[in-house]
Amino acid sequence: MSALTLLLDALLAGTLVWVAARALAAAELVTGIALFIAFGLLMTIVWVRLSAPDVALAEAGIGTGLTGALLFAALARLRRAGAPDNRGENGDE
Amino acid sequence: MSDAHAAAGALAARALLWIVLAGAGAMLATAVLSLPEDGLGLADETLADLGRTGVEHPVTAVLMNYRAYDTLLEMAVLFLALVGVWSMAEARPRPTAPPGLVLQFLTQLLVPFLILFAGYLLWAGAHEPGGAFQAGAVLAAAGVLVTLSGAQLPSVPRALHRSLLLLGLVTFAAAGVAVQLGGGAFLEFPPSAAKALILAIEAAAGISIGLGLVAIFEGGRPSEPESAPR
Amino acid sequence: MTGAELYALTGIALFVIGLHGLIRYAHLMRKILALNVTGAGVFLVVAALAERGQDGTPDPVPQALVITGIVVAVAATGLALVLMLRVASATGRAELPDPRSE
């Protein structure tokens, strides 16, 4: 593996970890979910890099698309029910 | 006074958490890096018998033939999750306000293509990346779009909807039992019939996965406005 | 270091970050997100090890396991979200009770 591809892999891996950390620490849940979807799309690229196109397809369709839709739908329902997004030590980083 | 105390305690707890997690991560990293370079993979074994599985794509062969048990039980897990969702809540009401023009247009444009693409993925799974799960996911995406757009769908009889949700699991198990009756082991597809069996199972599973994921997305059992107490 | 090893270590990092979020945050939605990040880390380790030490042909068995895992993760997430909504409608907040506040 050439140094350049390894550098690109390292860049991708670093972005992946950073986006995951930001998604979990986001102050607003909406931001967190949006970043989580971005995280899923980055995972899709990683699957292709790991020569696993089947997994990439499954991740893009099920892991990212549907999970994102599920999370946003649940958040909308949670807000309608009047539960606060944040309380206590959430999102204070 | 006690505030400062609590803050110091929280800080200490946070530091301790990171120390423990870093230790666990370092242990895992050491374990992964110390694995032998040429691990005992199953790539060669998978490829050696590929001709007898009924499909040409190794990943599909693993999913639908070598480890069909996993996939059968996975269908069961999906179904159980749906049962759990249905037992806990009623589906949120479909949006009644007309959706935005963009969503409406995109739904009309995309849904037929998504269904076509799902069919393609199902067929392509035999020899290149694709298969029942990917097809089911694309079907589910189409279903979610339709749900969000608030389109008025012809009402499907409840029994038909539930049968379709179970179709994949039932077809899979029935195929497994059928080959058993023919003298093989459970889910041991004979090479001559494997292609047809796997395609039938994948088609049924794709439909059930797609509908099941949409049903989970709806967040509860379908509400029955006209149902009278029995 | 090879690309596969890099991604295996990335998977471990994701696992640790997810575990941290799972413990640290009280909101159940954040716990569900964290659990999904943890799962993604596990999938990444499994798939990266499938790539490692093979010349050209990755091992299809772990890849199939990961596909199965992704579908199961989504099913579990859907169930967890409904449970979260149930907790929220029962207690008015999407959190588990904090033992320190009692």
Short mmCIF file of C-alpha atoms in Angstrom, two decimals:
data_model
loop_
_atom_site.label_atom_id
_atom_site.label_comp_id
_atom_site.label_asym_id
_atom_site.label_seq_id
_atom_site.Cartn_x
_atom_site.Cartn_y
_atom_site.Cartn_z
CA MET A 1 0.00 0.00 0.00
CA SER A 2 1.48 3.27 -1.10
CA ALA A 3 2.09 6.09 1.33
CA LEU A 4 -0.47 8.32 -0.37
CA THR A 5 -3.38 5.89 -0.01
CA LEU A 6 -2.37 5.26 3.59
CA LEU A 7 -2.43 9.02 4.16
CA LEU A 8 -5.91 9.25 2.63
CA ASP A 9 -7.05 6.32 4.75
CA ALA A 10 -5.70 8.01 7.85
CA LEU A 11 -7.51 11.22 6.91
CA LEU A 12 -10.77 9.32 6.38
CA ALA A 13 -10.35 7.40 9.65
CA GLY A 14 -9.59 10.60 11.55
CA THR A 15 -12.65 12.34 10.11
CA LEU A 16 -14.77 9.32 11.01
CA VAL A 17 -13.69 9.35 14.64
CA TRP A 18 -14.05 13.14 14.89
CA VAL A 19 -17.55 13.16 13.39
CA ALA A 20 -18.61 10.34 15.72
CA ALA A 21 -17.32 12.22 18.76
CA ARG A 22 -19.03 15.46 17.65
CA ALA A 23 -22.29 13.60 16.95
CA LEU A 24 -22.41 12.26 20.49
CA ALA A 25 -21.33 15.51 22.15
CA ALA A 26 -23.49 17.87 20.05
CA ALA A 27 -25.43 20.37 22.11
CA GLU A 28 -28.63 19.85 20.14
CA LEU A 29 -30.02 16.42 19.36
CA VAL A 30 -30.91 17.53 15.82
CA THR A 31 -27.25 18.34 15.20
CA GLY A 32 -26.25 15.04 16.73
CA ILE A 33 -28.54 13.06 14.44
CA ALA A 34 -27.45 15.00 11.35
CA LEU A 35 -23.81 14.32 12.24
CA PHE A 36 -24.66 10.68 12.85
CA ILE A 37 -26.02 10.46 9.29
CA ALA A 38 -22.79 12.05 8.03
CA PHE A 39 -20.95 9.45 10.08
CA GLY A 40 -22.92 6.69 8.33
CA LEU A 41 -22.01 8.07 4.92
CA LEU A 42 -18.34 8.17 5.91
CA MET A 43 -18.69 4.55 7.05
CA THR A 44 -20.01 3.75 3.57
CA ILE A 45 -16.80 5.11 2.05
CA VAL A 46 -14.78 3.08 4.54
CA TRP A 47 -16.59 -0.11 3.49
CA VAL A 48 -15.64 0.57 -0.11
CA ARG A 49 -12.03 1.15 0.99
CA LEU A 50 -12.15 -2.22 2.76
CA SER A 51 -13.32 -3.80 -0.53
CA ALA A 52 -16.73 -4.66 0.90
CA PRO A 53 -19.22 -3.14 -1.59
CA ASP A 54 -22.04 -5.33 -0.28
CA VAL A 55 -21.61 -3.89 3.19
CA ALA A 56 -21.39 -0.40 1.69
CA LEU A 57 -24.77 -0.87 0.00
CA ALA A 58 -26.33 -2.17 3.19
CA GLU A 59 -24.80 0.64 5.25
CA ALA A 60 -25.95 3.36 2.84
CA GLY A 61 -29.48 2.02 2.59
CA ILE A 62 -30.24 0.54 5.98
CA GLY A 63 -27.57 1.81 8.32
CA THR A 64 -27.64 5.44 7.28
CA GLY A 65 -30.83 6.16 5.37
CA LEU A 66 -33.30 4.25 7.48
CA THR A 67 -31.63 4.81 10.82
CA GLY A 68 -31.56 8.53 10.07
CA ALA A 69 -35.24 8.54 9.18
CA LEU A 70 -36.04 6.53 12.32
CA LEU A 71 -34.06 8.89 14.55
CA PHE A 72 -35.58 12.06 13.11
CA ALA A 73 -39.10 10.63 13.30
CA ALA A 74 -38.55 9.62 16.93
CA LEU A 75 -37.14 13.07 17.76
CA ALA A 76 -40.19 14.76 16.24
CA ARG A 77 -42.44 12.54 18.33
CA LEU A 78 -40.41 13.21 21.43
CA ARG A 79 -40.77 16.97 20.96
CA ARG A 80 -44.49 16.64 20.35
CA ALA A 81 -44.69 14.74 23.63
CA GLY A 82 -43.01 17.74 25.27
CA ALA A 83 -39.91 16.01 26.56
CA PRO A 84 -36.94 18.38 26.71
CA ASP A 85 -33.99 17.71 24.43
CA ASN A 86 -31.41 18.53 27.02
CA ARG A 87 -31.19 18.30 30.71
CA GLY A 88 -28.48 17.98 33.31
CA GLU A 89 -25.09 17.17 31.92
CA ASN A 90 -26.12 16.65 28.33
CA GLY A 91 -24.19 18.40 25.63
CA ASP A 92 -22.08 20.62 27.84
CA GLU A 93 -18.81 19.78 26.16
CA MET B 1 -19.33 24.96 48.91
CA SER B 2 -21.06 21.67 48.16
CA ASP B 3 -21.35 22.81 44.54
CA ALA B 4 -17.58 22.97 44.24
CA HIS B 5 -17.42 19.59 45.92
CA ALA B 6 -19.89 18.07 43.46
CA ALA B 7 -18.04 19.64 40.52
CA ALA B 8 -14.75 18.16 41.68
CA GLY B 9 -16.43 14.79 42.12
CA ALA B 10 -17.92 14.92 38.62
CA LEU B 11 -14.52 15.85 37.19
CA ALA B 12 -12.88 12.94 38.99
CA ALA B 13 -15.58 10.56 37.77
CA ARG B 14 -15.09 11.78 34.21
CA ALA B 15 -11.33 11.34 34.42
CA LEU B 16 -11.74 7.87 35.87
CA LEU B 17 -14.14 6.95 33.06
CA TRP B 18 -11.63 8.04 30.43
CA ILE B 19 -8.81 6.15 32.16
CA VAL B 20 -10.85 2.94 32.24
CA LEU B 21 -11.96 3.38 28.62
CA ALA B 22 -8.42 4.16 27.44
CA GLY B 23 -7.20 1.03 29.18
CA ALA B 24 -9.87 -1.08 27.53
CA GLY B 25 -9.10 0.48 24.14
CA ALA B 26 -5.37 -0.15 24.54
CA MET B 27 -6.03 -3.78 25.44
CA LEU B 28 -8.26 -4.26 22.40
CA ALA B 29 -5.70 -2.58 20.14
CA THR B 30 -2.93 -4.84 21.44
CA ALA B 31 -5.12 -7.89 20.87
CA VAL B 32 -5.96 -6.87 17.30
CA LEU B 33 -2.38 -5.97 16.36
CA SER B 34 -0.94 -9.17 17.80
CA LEU B 35 -3.14 -11.42 15.67
CA PRO B 36 -1.16 -13.60 13.25
CA GLU B 37 -0.64 -11.98 9.87
CA ASP B 38 -2.26 -14.75 7.84
CA GLY B 39 -5.27 -15.51 9.99
CA LEU B 40 -7.37 -18.59 9.43
CA GLY B 41 -9.78 -16.93 7.05
CA LEU B 42 -12.52 -18.82 5.27
CA ALA B 43 -12.00 -17.13 1.90
CA ASP B 44 -10.48 -20.20 0.24
CA GLU B 45 -13.14 -22.57 1.57
CA THR B 46 -15.88 -20.18 0.47
CA LEU B 47 -14.51 -19.95 -3.05
CA ALA B 48 -13.78 -23.69 -3.34
CA ASP B 49 -17.45 -24.71 -3.12
CA LEU B 50 -18.90 -21.62 -4.74
CA GLY B 51 -20.03 -23.63 -7.79
CA ARG B 52 -22.40 -25.68 -5.65
CA THR B 53 -24.13 -22.80 -3.87
CA GLY B 54 -26.37 -21.65 -6.72
CA VAL B 55 -24.93 -18.12 -6.77
CA GLU B 56 -21.66 -16.70 -8.05
CA HIS B 57 -21.14 -13.89 -5.57
CA PRO B 58 -19.27 -15.10 -2.46
CA VAL B 59 -21.01 -12.77 0.02
CA THR B 60 -24.46 -13.81 -1.21
CA ALA B 61 -23.34 -17.44 -1.07
CA VAL B 62 -22.38 -16.99 2.59
CA LEU B 63 -25.61 -15.18 3.44
CA MET B 64 -28.03 -17.43 1.62
CA ASN B 65 -26.32 -20.81 1.58
CA TYR B 66 -23.31 -21.46 3.83
CA ARG B 67 -24.71 -19.51 6.74
CA ALA B 68 -28.38 -19.52 5.81
CA TYR B 69 -29.17 -20.25 9.46
CA ASP B 70 -27.89 -16.79 10.43
CA THR B 71 -30.01 -15.12 7.82
CA LEU B 72 -33.11 -17.11 8.77
CA LEU B 73 -32.71 -16.11 12.40
CA GLU B 74 -32.01 -12.53 11.35
CA MET B 75 -35.39 -12.45 9.62
CA ALA B 76 -36.83 -13.72 12.89
CA VAL B 77 -35.07 -10.93 14.81
CA LEU B 78 -36.47 -8.31 12.44
CA PHE B 79 -39.93 -9.77 12.89
CA LEU B 80 -39.58 -9.87 16.68
CA ALA B 81 -38.47 -6.23 16.73
CA LEU B 82 -41.57 -5.38 14.74
CA VAL B 83 -43.74 -7.32 17.19
CA GLY B 84 -42.11 -5.36 20.00
CA VAL B 85 -42.76 -2.04 18.28
CA TRP B 86 -46.37 -2.95 17.56
CA SER B 87 -47.00 -4.10 21.11
CA MET B 88 -45.72 -0.82 22.53
CA ALA B 89 -47.36 1.94 20.56
CA GLU B 90 -49.76 2.93 17.87
CA ALA B 91 -48.43 4.28 14.61
CA ARG B 92 -48.20 8.05 14.46
CA PRO B 93 -50.95 9.50 12.30
CA ARG B 94 -50.03 9.98 8.67
CA PRO B 95 -49.49 13.63 7.80
CA THR B 96 -52.75 15.10 6.56
CA ALA B 97 -51.50 18.49 5.42
CA PRO B 98 -50.42 18.44 1.79
CA PRO B 99 -46.65 17.97 1.58
CA GLY B 100 -44.36 20.45 -0.08
CA LEU B 101 -44.28 20.49 -3.83
CA VAL B 102 -40.69 19.24 -3.90
CA LEU B 103 -41.43 16.20 -1.73
CA GLN B 104 -44.54 15.38 -3.73
CA PHE B 105 -42.70 15.65 -7.04
CA LEU B 106 -39.68 13.70 -5.82
CA THR B 107 -41.89 10.94 -4.44
CA GLN B 108 -43.73 10.55 -7.71
CA LEU B 109 -40.46 10.58 -9.60
CA LEU B 110 -38.39 8.35 -7.33
CA VAL B 111 -40.70 5.65 -6.04
CA PRO B 112 -41.12 3.78 -9.34
CA PHE B 113 -37.35 3.90 -9.89
CA LEU B 114 -36.67 2.73 -6.36
CA ILE B 115 -38.93 -0.28 -6.83
CA LEU B 116 -37.24 -1.07 -10.12
CA PHE B 117 -33.83 -0.67 -8.49
CA ALA B 118 -34.85 -3.00 -5.68
CA GLY B 119 -35.74 -5.63 -8.25
CA TYR B 120 -32.39 -5.11 -9.96
CA LEU B 121 -30.46 -5.44 -6.70
CA LEU B 122 -32.31 -8.64 -5.93
CA TRP B 123 -31.36 -10.16 -9.28
CA ALA B 124 -27.82 -8.78 -9.27
CA GLY B 125 -27.16 -10.28 -5.84
CA ALA B 126 -26.49 -13.63 -7.45
CA HIS B 127 -23.31 -12.50 -9.16
CA GLU B 128 -22.30 -9.07 -7.87
CA PRO B 129 -22.90 -6.87 -4.82
CA GLY B 130 -26.59 -6.77 -3.97
CA GLY B 131 -29.16 -9.13 -2.56
CA ALA B 132 -32.24 -9.34 -0.41
CA PHE B 133 -31.16 -6.92 2.33
CA GLN B 134 -30.09 -4.18 -0.02
CA ALA B 135 -33.24 -4.66 -2.09
CA GLY B 136 -35.35 -4.58 1.06
CA ALA B 137 -33.64 -1.38 2.18
CA VAL B 138 -34.38 0.33 -1.14
CA LEU B 139 -38.00 -0.85 -0.98
CA ALA B 140 -38.20 0.51 2.54
CA ALA B 141 -36.80 3.85 1.36
CA ALA B 142 -39.60 4.01 -1.21
CA GLY B 143 -42.14 3.13 1.48
CA VAL B 144 -40.80 5.80 3.85
CA LEU B 145 -41.00 8.41 1.07
CA VAL B 146 -44.60 7.46 0.37
CA THR B 147 -45.42 7.59 4.09
CA LEU B 148 -43.85 11.03 4.48
CA SER B 149 -45.53 12.45 1.40
CA GLY B 150 -48.92 11.60 2.87
CA ALA B 151 -50.02 9.97 -0.37
CA GLN B 152 -53.41 8.31 -0.21
CA LEU B 153 -52.76 4.64 -0.77
CA PRO B 154 -55.42 2.09 -1.53
CA SER B 155 -55.97 0.37 1.79
CA VAL B 156 -54.43 -3.06 1.96
CA PRO B 157 -56.38 -5.68 3.90
CA ARG B 158 -54.83 -6.23 7.30
CA ALA B 159 -54.43 -9.97 6.76
CA LEU B 160 -52.56 -9.41 3.48
CA HIS B 161 -50.21 -6.86 5.06
CA ARG B 162 -49.40 -9.19 7.93
CA SER B 163 -48.92 -12.16 5.60
CA LEU B 164 -46.46 -10.15 3.52
CA LEU B 165 -44.54 -9.19 6.67
CA LEU B 166 -44.19 -12.88 7.50
CA LEU B 167 -43.61 -14.03 3.92
CA GLY B 168 -39.81 -13.97 4.07
CA LEU B 169 -39.52 -15.89 7.31
CA VAL B 170 -42.11 -18.48 6.22
CA THR B 171 -40.63 -18.97 2.75
CA PHE B 172 -37.14 -19.34 4.22
CA ALA B 173 -38.22 -21.89 6.83
CA ALA B 174 -40.41 -23.75 4.32
CA ALA B 175 -37.51 -24.05 1.86
CA GLY B 176 -35.33 -25.33 4.68
CA VAL B 177 -37.87 -27.95 5.67
CA ALA B 178 -38.53 -28.90 2.03
CA VAL B 179 -34.89 -29.81 1.40
CA GLN B 180 -34.93 -31.70 4.68
CA LEU B 181 -37.89 -33.76 3.47
CA GLY B 182 -35.93 -34.38 0.27
CA GLY B 183 -33.25 -36.14 2.28
CA GLY B 184 -30.79 -33.34 3.07
CA ALA B 185 -30.15 -31.41 6.25
CA PHE B 186 -32.17 -28.35 7.26
CA LEU B 187 -31.34 -25.52 4.83
CA GLU B 188 -28.89 -27.73 2.90
CA PHE B 189 -29.86 -26.63 -0.59
CA PRO B 190 -29.06 -29.23 -3.28
CA PRO B 191 -26.82 -27.66 -5.96
CA SER B 192 -29.33 -28.34 -8.73
CA ALA B 193 -32.17 -26.46 -7.04
CA ALA B 194 -30.14 -23.93 -5.06
CA LYS B 195 -30.38 -21.08 -7.55
CA ALA B 196 -34.18 -21.20 -7.80
CA LEU B 197 -34.62 -21.70 -4.07
CA ILE B 198 -32.31 -18.84 -3.16
CA LEU B 199 -33.95 -16.48 -5.63
CA ALA B 200 -37.42 -17.34 -4.27
CA ILE B 201 -36.25 -16.87 -0.68
CA GLU B 202 -34.52 -13.60 -1.53
CA ALA B 203 -37.58 -12.23 -3.30
CA ALA B 204 -39.82 -13.09 -0.36
CA ALA B 205 -37.26 -11.86 2.16
CA GLY B 206 -36.75 -8.59 0.27
CA ILE B 207 -40.48 -7.84 0.36
CA SER B 208 -40.74 -8.71 4.06
CA ILE B 209 -37.62 -6.72 4.98
CA GLY B 210 -38.84 -3.68 3.06
CA LEU B 211 -42.34 -3.76 4.55
CA GLY B 212 -41.00 -4.63 7.99
CA LEU B 213 -38.60 -1.68 8.04
CA VAL B 214 -41.38 0.67 6.91
CA ALA B 215 -43.60 -0.72 9.66
CA ILE B 216 -40.85 -0.12 12.24
CA PHE B 217 -40.43 3.40 10.84
CA GLU B 218 -44.12 4.07 11.40
CA GLY B 219 -43.38 3.55 15.06
CA GLY B 220 -46.30 1.36 16.08
CA ARG B 221 -49.12 -0.89 15.04
CA PRO B 222 -51.40 0.49 12.35
CA SER B 223 -54.30 2.33 13.89
CA GLU B 224 -57.68 0.89 13.04
CA PRO B 225 -60.21 3.70 12.94
CA GLU B 226 -63.17 1.56 12.01
CA SER B 227 -62.47 -1.30 14.40
CA ALA B 228 -65.22 -1.91 16.89
CA PRO B 229 -64.42 -3.46 20.26
CA ARG B 230 -64.73 -7.17 20.06
CA MET C 1 0.96 -0.21 9.46
CA THR C 2 -1.39 -1.36 6.74
CA GLY C 3 -4.73 0.16 5.80
CA ALA C 4 -6.59 -2.76 7.34
CA GLU C 5 -4.80 -2.34 10.67
CA LEU C 6 -5.51 1.38 10.57
CA TYR C 7 -9.23 0.73 10.13
CA ALA C 8 -9.24 -1.94 12.85
CA LEU C 9 -7.75 0.60 15.26
CA THR C 10 -10.29 3.17 14.06
CA GLY C 11 -13.02 0.66 14.88
CA ILE C 12 -11.63 0.31 18.41
CA ALA C 13 -11.56 4.11 18.77
CA LEU C 14 -15.22 4.27 17.69
CA PHE C 15 -16.07 1.49 20.14
CA VAL C 16 -14.46 3.43 22.99
CA ILE C 17 -16.12 6.73 22.00
CA GLY C 18 -19.50 5.02 21.77
CA LEU C 19 -19.03 3.33 25.14
CA HIS C 20 -18.09 6.69 26.65
CA GLY C 21 -21.23 8.31 25.24
CA LEU C 22 -23.34 5.43 26.49
CA ILE C 23 -22.09 5.92 30.05
CA ARG C 24 -21.74 9.69 30.08
CA TYR C 25 -25.04 10.99 28.70
CA ALA C 26 -28.35 10.63 30.42
CA HIS C 27 -30.64 11.34 27.48
CA LEU C 28 -31.86 8.06 26.02
CA MET C 29 -31.64 9.30 22.42
CA ARG C 30 -27.94 10.01 22.99
CA LYS C 31 -27.52 6.55 24.46
CA ILE C 32 -29.10 5.07 21.33
CA LEU C 33 -26.77 7.10 19.09
CA ALA C 34 -23.82 6.01 21.21
CA LEU C 35 -24.85 2.37 20.96
CA ASN C 36 -24.96 2.69 17.17
CA VAL C 37 -21.46 4.21 17.13
CA THR C 38 -20.25 1.32 19.31
CA GLY C 39 -21.82 -1.14 16.89
CA ALA C 40 -20.21 0.59 13.91
CA GLY C 41 -16.85 0.25 15.65
CA VAL C 42 -17.36 -3.48 16.13
CA PHE C 43 -18.39 -3.91 12.48
CA LEU C 44 -15.31 -1.99 11.40
CA VAL C 45 -12.97 -4.23 13.43
CA VAL C 46 -14.60 -7.37 12.03
CA ALA C 47 -14.49 -6.20 8.40
CA ALA C 48 -10.95 -4.81 8.71
CA LEU C 49 -9.71 -8.14 10.04
CA ALA C 50 -11.40 -9.79 7.05
CA GLU C 51 -9.22 -7.67 4.77
CA ARG C 52 -6.02 -8.17 6.69
CA GLY C 53 -3.46 -10.63 5.48
CA GLN C 54 -5.43 -11.57 2.39
CA ASP C 55 -4.03 -10.77 -1.02
CA GLY C 56 -6.79 -9.24 -3.09
CA THR C 57 -9.71 -11.38 -1.99
CA PRO C 58 -11.28 -10.30 1.29
CA ASP C 59 -12.92 -12.99 3.39
CA PRO C 60 -16.65 -12.97 2.52
CA VAL C 61 -17.76 -14.61 5.77
CA PRO C 62 -17.11 -11.62 8.09
CA GLN C 63 -18.57 -9.31 5.45
CA ALA C 64 -21.80 -11.31 5.46
CA LEU C 65 -21.79 -11.22 9.27
CA VAL C 66 -21.48 -7.43 9.16
CA ILE C 67 -24.44 -7.13 6.75
CA THR C 68 -26.49 -9.27 9.13
CA GLY C 69 -25.32 -7.12 11.99
CA ILE C 70 -26.32 -3.86 10.30
CA VAL C 71 -29.87 -5.09 9.75
CA VAL C 72 -30.14 -6.34 13.32
CA ALA C 73 -28.76 -3.01 14.59
CA VAL C 74 -31.47 -1.09 12.73
CA ALA C 75 -34.19 -3.38 14.07
CA ALA C 76 -32.83 -2.93 17.59
CA THR C 77 -32.61 0.84 17.11
CA GLY C 78 -36.23 1.00 15.99
CA LEU C 79 -37.31 -0.98 19.05
CA ALA C 80 -35.13 1.13 21.36
CA LEU C 81 -36.60 4.36 20.00
CA VAL C 82 -40.14 3.15 20.66
CA LEU C 83 -39.09 2.17 24.18
CA MET C 84 -37.59 5.64 24.63
CA LEU C 85 -40.85 7.28 23.55
CA ARG C 86 -42.65 5.03 26.00
CA VAL C 87 -40.36 6.15 28.85
CA ALA C 88 -40.86 9.77 27.81
CA SER C 89 -44.64 9.49 27.80
CA ALA C 90 -44.61 7.71 31.16
CA THR C 91 -42.20 10.02 33.00
CA GLY C 92 -42.24 13.23 30.95
CA ARG C 93 -38.55 13.04 30.17
CA ALA C 94 -36.51 10.78 27.92
CA GLU C 95 -34.08 9.83 30.65
CA LEU C 96 -33.62 7.07 33.09
CA PRO C 97 -33.98 8.21 36.70
CA ASP C 98 -30.71 9.45 38.19
CA PRO C 99 -29.98 7.60 41.43
CA ARG C 100 -28.00 10.59 42.79
CA SER C 101 -31.03 12.89 42.69
CA GLU C 102 -33.09 10.67 44.95
#
